[in-house]
GROMACS .gro file of N, CA and C in nm:
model
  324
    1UNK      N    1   1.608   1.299  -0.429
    1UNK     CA    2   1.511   1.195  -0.405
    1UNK      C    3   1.473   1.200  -0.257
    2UNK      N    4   1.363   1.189  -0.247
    2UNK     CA    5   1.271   1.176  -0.074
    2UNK      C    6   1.217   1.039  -0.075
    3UNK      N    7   1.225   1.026   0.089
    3UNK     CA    8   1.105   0.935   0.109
    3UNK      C    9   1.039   0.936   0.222
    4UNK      N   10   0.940   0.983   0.204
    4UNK     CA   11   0.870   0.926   0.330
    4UNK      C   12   0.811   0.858   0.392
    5UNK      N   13   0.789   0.834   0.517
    5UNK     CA   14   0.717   0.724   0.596
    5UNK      C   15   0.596   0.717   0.590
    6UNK      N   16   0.523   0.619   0.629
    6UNK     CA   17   0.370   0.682   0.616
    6UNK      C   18   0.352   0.614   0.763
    7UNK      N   19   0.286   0.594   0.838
    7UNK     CA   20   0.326   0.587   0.991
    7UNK      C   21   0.139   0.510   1.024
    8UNK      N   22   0.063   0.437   0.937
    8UNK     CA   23  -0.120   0.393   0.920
    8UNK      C   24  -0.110   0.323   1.089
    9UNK      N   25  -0.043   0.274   1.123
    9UNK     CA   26  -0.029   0.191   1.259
    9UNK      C   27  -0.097   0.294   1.375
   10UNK      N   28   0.001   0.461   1.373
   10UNK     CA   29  -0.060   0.561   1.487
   10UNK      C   30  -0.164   0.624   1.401
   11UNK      N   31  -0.191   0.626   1.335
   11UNK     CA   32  -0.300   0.737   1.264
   11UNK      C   33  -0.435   0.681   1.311
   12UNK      N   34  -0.513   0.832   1.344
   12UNK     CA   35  -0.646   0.779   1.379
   12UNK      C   36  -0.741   0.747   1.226
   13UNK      N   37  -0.839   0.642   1.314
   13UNK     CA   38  -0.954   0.619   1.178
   13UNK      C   39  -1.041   0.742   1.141
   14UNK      N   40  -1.077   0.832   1.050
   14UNK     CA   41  -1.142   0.908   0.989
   14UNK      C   42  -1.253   0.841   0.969
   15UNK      N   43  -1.398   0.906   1.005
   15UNK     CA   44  -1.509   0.895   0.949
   15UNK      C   45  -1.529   0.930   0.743
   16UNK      N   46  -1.544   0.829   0.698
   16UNK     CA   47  -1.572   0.873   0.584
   16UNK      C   48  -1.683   0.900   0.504
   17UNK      N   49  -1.695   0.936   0.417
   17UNK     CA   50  -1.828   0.994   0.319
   17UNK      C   51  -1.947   0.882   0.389
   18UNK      N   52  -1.957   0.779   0.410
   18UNK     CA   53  -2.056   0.669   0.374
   18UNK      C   54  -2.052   0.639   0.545
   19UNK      N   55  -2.160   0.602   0.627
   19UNK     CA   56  -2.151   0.550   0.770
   19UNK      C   57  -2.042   0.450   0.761
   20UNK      N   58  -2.038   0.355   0.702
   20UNK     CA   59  -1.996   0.236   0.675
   20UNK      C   60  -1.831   0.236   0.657
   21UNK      N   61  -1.777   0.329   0.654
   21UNK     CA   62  -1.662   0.356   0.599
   21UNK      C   63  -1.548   0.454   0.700
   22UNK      N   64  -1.452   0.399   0.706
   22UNK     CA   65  -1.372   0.468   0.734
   22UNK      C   66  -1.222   0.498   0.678
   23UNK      N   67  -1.131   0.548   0.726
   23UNK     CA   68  -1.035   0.575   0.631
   23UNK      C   69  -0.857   0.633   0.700
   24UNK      N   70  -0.798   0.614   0.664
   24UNK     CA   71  -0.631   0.674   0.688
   24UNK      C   72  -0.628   0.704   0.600
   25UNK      N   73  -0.607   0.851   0.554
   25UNK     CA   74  -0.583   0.951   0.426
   25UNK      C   75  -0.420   0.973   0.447
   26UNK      N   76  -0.321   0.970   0.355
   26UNK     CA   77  -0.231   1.073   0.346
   26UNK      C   78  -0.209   1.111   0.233
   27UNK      N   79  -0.224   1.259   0.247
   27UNK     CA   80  -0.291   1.308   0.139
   27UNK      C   81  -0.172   1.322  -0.001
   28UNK      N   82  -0.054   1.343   0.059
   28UNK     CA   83   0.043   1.410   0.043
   28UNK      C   84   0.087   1.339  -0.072
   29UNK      N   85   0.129   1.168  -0.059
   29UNK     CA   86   0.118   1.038  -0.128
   29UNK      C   87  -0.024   1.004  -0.241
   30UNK      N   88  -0.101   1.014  -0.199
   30UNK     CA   89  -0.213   0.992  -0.261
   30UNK      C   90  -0.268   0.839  -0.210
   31UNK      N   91  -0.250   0.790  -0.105
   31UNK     CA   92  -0.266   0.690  -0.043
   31UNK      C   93  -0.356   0.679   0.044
   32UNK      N   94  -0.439   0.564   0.114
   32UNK     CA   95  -0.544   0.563   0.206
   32UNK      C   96  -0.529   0.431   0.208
   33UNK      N   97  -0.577   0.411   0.368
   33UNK     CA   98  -0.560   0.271   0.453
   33UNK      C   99  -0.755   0.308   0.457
   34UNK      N  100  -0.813   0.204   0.418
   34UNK     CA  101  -0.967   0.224   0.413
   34UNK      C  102  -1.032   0.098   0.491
   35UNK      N  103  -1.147   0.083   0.590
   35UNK     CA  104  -1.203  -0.008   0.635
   35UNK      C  105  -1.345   0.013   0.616
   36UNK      N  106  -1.405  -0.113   0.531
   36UNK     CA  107  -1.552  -0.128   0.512
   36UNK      C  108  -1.618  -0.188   0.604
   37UNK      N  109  -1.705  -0.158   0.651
   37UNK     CA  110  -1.789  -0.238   0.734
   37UNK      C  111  -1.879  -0.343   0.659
   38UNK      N  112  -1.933  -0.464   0.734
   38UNK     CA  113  -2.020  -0.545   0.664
   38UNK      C  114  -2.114  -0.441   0.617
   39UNK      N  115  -2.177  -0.473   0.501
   39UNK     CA  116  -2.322  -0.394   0.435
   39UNK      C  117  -2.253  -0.251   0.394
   40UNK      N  118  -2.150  -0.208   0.388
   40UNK     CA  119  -2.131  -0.094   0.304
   40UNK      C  120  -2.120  -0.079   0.183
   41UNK      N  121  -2.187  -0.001   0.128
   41UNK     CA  122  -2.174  -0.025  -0.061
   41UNK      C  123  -2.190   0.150  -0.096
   42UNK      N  124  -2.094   0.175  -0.177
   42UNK     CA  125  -2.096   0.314  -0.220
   42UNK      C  126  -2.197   0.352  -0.335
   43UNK      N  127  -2.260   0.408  -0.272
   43UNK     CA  128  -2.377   0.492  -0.363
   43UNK      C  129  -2.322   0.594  -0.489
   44UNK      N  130  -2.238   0.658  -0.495
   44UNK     CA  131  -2.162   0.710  -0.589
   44UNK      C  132  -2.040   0.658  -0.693
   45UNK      N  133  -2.064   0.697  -0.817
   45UNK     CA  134  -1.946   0.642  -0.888
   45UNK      C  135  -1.826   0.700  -0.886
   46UNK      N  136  -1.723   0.636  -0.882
   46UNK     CA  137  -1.607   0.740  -0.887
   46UNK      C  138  -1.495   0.715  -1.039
   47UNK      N  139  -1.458   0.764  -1.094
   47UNK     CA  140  -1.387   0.775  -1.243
   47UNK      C  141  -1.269   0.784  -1.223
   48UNK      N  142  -1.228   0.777  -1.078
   48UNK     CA  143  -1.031   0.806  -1.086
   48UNK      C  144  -0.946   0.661  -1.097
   49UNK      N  145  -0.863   0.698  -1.111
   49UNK     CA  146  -0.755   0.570  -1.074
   49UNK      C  147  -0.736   0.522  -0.976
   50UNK      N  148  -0.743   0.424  -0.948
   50UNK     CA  149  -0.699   0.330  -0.842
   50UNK      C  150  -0.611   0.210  -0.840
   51UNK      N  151  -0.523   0.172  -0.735
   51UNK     CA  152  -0.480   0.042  -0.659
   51UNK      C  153  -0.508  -0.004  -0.575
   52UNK      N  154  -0.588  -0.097  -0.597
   52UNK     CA  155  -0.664  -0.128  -0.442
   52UNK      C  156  -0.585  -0.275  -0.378
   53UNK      N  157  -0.557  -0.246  -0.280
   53UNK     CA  158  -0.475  -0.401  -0.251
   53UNK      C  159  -0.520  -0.404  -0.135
   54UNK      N  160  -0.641  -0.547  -0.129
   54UNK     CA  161  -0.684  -0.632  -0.026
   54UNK      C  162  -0.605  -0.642   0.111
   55UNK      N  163  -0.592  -0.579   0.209
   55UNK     CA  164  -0.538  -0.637   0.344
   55UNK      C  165  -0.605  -0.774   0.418
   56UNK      N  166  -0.755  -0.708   0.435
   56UNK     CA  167  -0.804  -0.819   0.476
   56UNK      C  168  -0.947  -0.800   0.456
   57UNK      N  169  -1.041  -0.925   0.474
   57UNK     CA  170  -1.140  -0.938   0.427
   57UNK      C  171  -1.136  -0.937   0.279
   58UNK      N  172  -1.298  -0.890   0.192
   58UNK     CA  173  -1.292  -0.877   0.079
   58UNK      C  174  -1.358  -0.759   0.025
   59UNK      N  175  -1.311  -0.682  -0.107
   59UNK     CA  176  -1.393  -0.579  -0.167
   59UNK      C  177  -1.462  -0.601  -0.278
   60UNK      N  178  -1.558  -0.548  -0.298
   60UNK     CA  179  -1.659  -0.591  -0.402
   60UNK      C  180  -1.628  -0.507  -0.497
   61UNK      N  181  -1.607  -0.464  -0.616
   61UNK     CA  182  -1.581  -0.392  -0.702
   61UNK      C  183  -1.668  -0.386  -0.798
   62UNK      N  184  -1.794  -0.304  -0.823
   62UNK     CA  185  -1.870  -0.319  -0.928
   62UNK      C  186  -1.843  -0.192  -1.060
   63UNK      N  187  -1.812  -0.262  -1.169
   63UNK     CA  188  -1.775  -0.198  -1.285
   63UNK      C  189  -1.889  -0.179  -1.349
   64UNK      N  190  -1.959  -0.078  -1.443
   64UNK     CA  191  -2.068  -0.066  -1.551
   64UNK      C  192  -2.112  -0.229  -1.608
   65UNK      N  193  -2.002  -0.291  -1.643
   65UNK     CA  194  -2.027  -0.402  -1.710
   65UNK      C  195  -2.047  -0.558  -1.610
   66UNK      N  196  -1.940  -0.512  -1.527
   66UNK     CA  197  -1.933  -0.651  -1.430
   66UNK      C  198  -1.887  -0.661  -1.252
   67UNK      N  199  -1.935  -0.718  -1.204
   67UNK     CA  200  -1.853  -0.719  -1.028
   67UNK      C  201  -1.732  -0.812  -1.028
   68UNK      N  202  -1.658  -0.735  -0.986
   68UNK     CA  203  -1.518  -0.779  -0.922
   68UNK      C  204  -1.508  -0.835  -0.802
   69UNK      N  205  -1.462  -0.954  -0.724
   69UNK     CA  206  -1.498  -0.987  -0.597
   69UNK      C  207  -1.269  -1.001  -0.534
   70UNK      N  208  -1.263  -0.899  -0.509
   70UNK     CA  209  -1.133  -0.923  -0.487
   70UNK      C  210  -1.071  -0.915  -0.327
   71UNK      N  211  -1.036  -1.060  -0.319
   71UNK     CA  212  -1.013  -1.124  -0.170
   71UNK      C  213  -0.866  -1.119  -0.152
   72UNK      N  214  -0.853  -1.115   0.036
   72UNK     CA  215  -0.727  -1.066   0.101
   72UNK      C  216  -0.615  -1.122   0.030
   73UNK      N  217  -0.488  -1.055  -0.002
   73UNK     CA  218  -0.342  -1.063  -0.064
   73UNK      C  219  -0.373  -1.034  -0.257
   74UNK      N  220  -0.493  -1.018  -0.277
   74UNK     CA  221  -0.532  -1.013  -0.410
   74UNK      C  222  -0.521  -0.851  -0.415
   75UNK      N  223  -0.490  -0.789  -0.524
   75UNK     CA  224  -0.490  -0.617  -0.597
   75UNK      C  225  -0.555  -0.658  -0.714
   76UNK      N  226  -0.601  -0.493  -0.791
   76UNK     CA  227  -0.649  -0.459  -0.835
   76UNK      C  228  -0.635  -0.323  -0.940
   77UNK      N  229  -0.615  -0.284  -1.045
   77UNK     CA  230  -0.587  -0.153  -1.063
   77UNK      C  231  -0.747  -0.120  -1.197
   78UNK      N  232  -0.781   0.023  -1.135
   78UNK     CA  233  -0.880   0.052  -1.194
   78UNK      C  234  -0.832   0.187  -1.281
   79UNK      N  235  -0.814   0.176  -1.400
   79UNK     CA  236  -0.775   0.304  -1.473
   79UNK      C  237  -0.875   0.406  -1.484
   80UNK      N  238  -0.794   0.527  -1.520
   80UNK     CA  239  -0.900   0.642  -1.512
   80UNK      C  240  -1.002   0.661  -1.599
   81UNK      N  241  -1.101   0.697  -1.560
   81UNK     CA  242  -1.197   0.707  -1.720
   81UNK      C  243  -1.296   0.582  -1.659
   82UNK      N  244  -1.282   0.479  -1.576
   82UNK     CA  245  -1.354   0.381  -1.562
   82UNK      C  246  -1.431   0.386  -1.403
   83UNK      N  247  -1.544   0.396  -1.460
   83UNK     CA  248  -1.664   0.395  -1.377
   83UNK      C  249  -1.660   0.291  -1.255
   84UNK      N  250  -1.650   0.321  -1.106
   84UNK     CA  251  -1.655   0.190  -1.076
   84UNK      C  252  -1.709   0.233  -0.909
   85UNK      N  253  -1.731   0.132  -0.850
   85UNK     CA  254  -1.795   0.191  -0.666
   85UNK      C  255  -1.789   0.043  -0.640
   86UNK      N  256  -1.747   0.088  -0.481
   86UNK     CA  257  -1.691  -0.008  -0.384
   86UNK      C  258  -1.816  -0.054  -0.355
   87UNK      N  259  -1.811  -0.186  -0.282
   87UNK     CA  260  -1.889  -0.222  -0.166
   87UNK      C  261  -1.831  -0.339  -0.086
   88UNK      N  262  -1.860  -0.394   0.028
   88UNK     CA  263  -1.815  -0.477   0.115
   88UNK      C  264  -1.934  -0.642   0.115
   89UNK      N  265  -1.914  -0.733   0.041
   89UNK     CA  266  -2.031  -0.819   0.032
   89UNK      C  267  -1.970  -0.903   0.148
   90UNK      N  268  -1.890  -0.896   0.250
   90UNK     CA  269  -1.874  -1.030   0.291
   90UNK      C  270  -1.937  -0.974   0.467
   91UNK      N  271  -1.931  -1.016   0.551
   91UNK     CA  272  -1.986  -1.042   0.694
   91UNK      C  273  -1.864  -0.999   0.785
   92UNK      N  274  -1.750  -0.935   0.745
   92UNK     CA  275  -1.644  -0.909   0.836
   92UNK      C  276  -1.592  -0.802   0.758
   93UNK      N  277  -1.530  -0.716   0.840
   93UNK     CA  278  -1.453  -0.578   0.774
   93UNK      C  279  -1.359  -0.608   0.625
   94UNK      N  280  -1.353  -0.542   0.536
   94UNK     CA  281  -1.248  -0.490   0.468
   94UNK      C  282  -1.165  -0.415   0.498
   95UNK      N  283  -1.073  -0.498   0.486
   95UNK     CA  284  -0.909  -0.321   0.503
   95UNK      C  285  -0.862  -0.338   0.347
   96UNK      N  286  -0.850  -0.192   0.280
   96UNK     CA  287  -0.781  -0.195   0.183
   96UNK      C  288  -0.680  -0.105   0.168
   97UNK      N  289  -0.568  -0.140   0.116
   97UNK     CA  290  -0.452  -0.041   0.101
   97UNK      C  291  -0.496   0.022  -0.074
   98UNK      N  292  -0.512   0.181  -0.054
   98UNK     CA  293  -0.516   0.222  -0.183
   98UNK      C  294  -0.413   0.322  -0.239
   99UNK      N  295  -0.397   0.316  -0.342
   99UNK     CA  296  -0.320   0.474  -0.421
   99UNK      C  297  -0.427   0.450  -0.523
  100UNK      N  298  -0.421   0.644  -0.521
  100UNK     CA  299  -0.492   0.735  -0.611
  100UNK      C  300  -0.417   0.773  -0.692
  101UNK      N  301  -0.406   0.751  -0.848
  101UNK     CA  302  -0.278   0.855  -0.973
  101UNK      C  303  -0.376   1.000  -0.972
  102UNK      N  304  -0.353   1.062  -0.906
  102UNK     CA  305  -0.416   1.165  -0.940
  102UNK      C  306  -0.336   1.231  -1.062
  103UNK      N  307  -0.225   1.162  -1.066
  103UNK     CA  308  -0.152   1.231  -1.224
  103UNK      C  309  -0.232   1.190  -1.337
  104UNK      N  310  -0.251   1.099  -1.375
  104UNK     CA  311  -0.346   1.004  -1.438
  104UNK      C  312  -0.466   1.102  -1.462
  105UNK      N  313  -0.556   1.143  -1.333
  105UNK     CA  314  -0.641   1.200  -1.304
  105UNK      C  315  -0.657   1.359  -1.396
  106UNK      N  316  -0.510   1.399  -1.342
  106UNK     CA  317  -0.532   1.559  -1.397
  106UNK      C  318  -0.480   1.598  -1.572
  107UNK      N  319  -0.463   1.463  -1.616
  107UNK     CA  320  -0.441   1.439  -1.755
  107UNK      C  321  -0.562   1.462  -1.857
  108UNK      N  322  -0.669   1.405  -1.759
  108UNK     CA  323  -0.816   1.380  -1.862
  108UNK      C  324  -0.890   1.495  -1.888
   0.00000   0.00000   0.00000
């Protein structure tokens, strides 16, 4: 059995896909420390799994069918197969703590 640290405190912020977005990847885990800016909303859908757990601010979660509005100390889990893209509706950053199942992922 291992464990490792994940160390998000020294890690620099990564520019991500979207202006609006940035990110702490470790890749290794399948984990990311993510910050939305006000007005960021992801233009692409993504189909993987997720845990998204609110640090601070709030994330907008829009599903095919409905929006999710999930605020700081609140999680979330989005199973695979389900259509879904971020956005940031509120006036102050989002931080979200995520894991990716990419096991989940390489099942489908």
């Amino acid at each position: 059995m291992a464990c490792t640290p994940i160390d998000f405190v020294h890690m620099p912020w990564l520019q991500g896909a979207h202006p609006l977005e940035q990110k702490k990847p470790h890749p290794e885990s399948g984990t990311t420390l993510l910050r939305f800016a006000p007005g960021f909303a992801d233009p692409n859908w993504c189909e993987r799994s997720h845990l998204f757990f609110v640090l601070e601010g709030c994330l907008g979660l829009e599903l095919e069918t409905e929006t999710l509005t999930i605020d700081a100390g609140h999680a979330c889990h989005v199973e695979a197969g389900t259509r879904h893209r971020a956005h940031n509706p509120e006036a102050s950053d989002a931080v979200v703590f995520a894991i990716s199942d990419f096991s989940l992922d390489q099942k489908k």
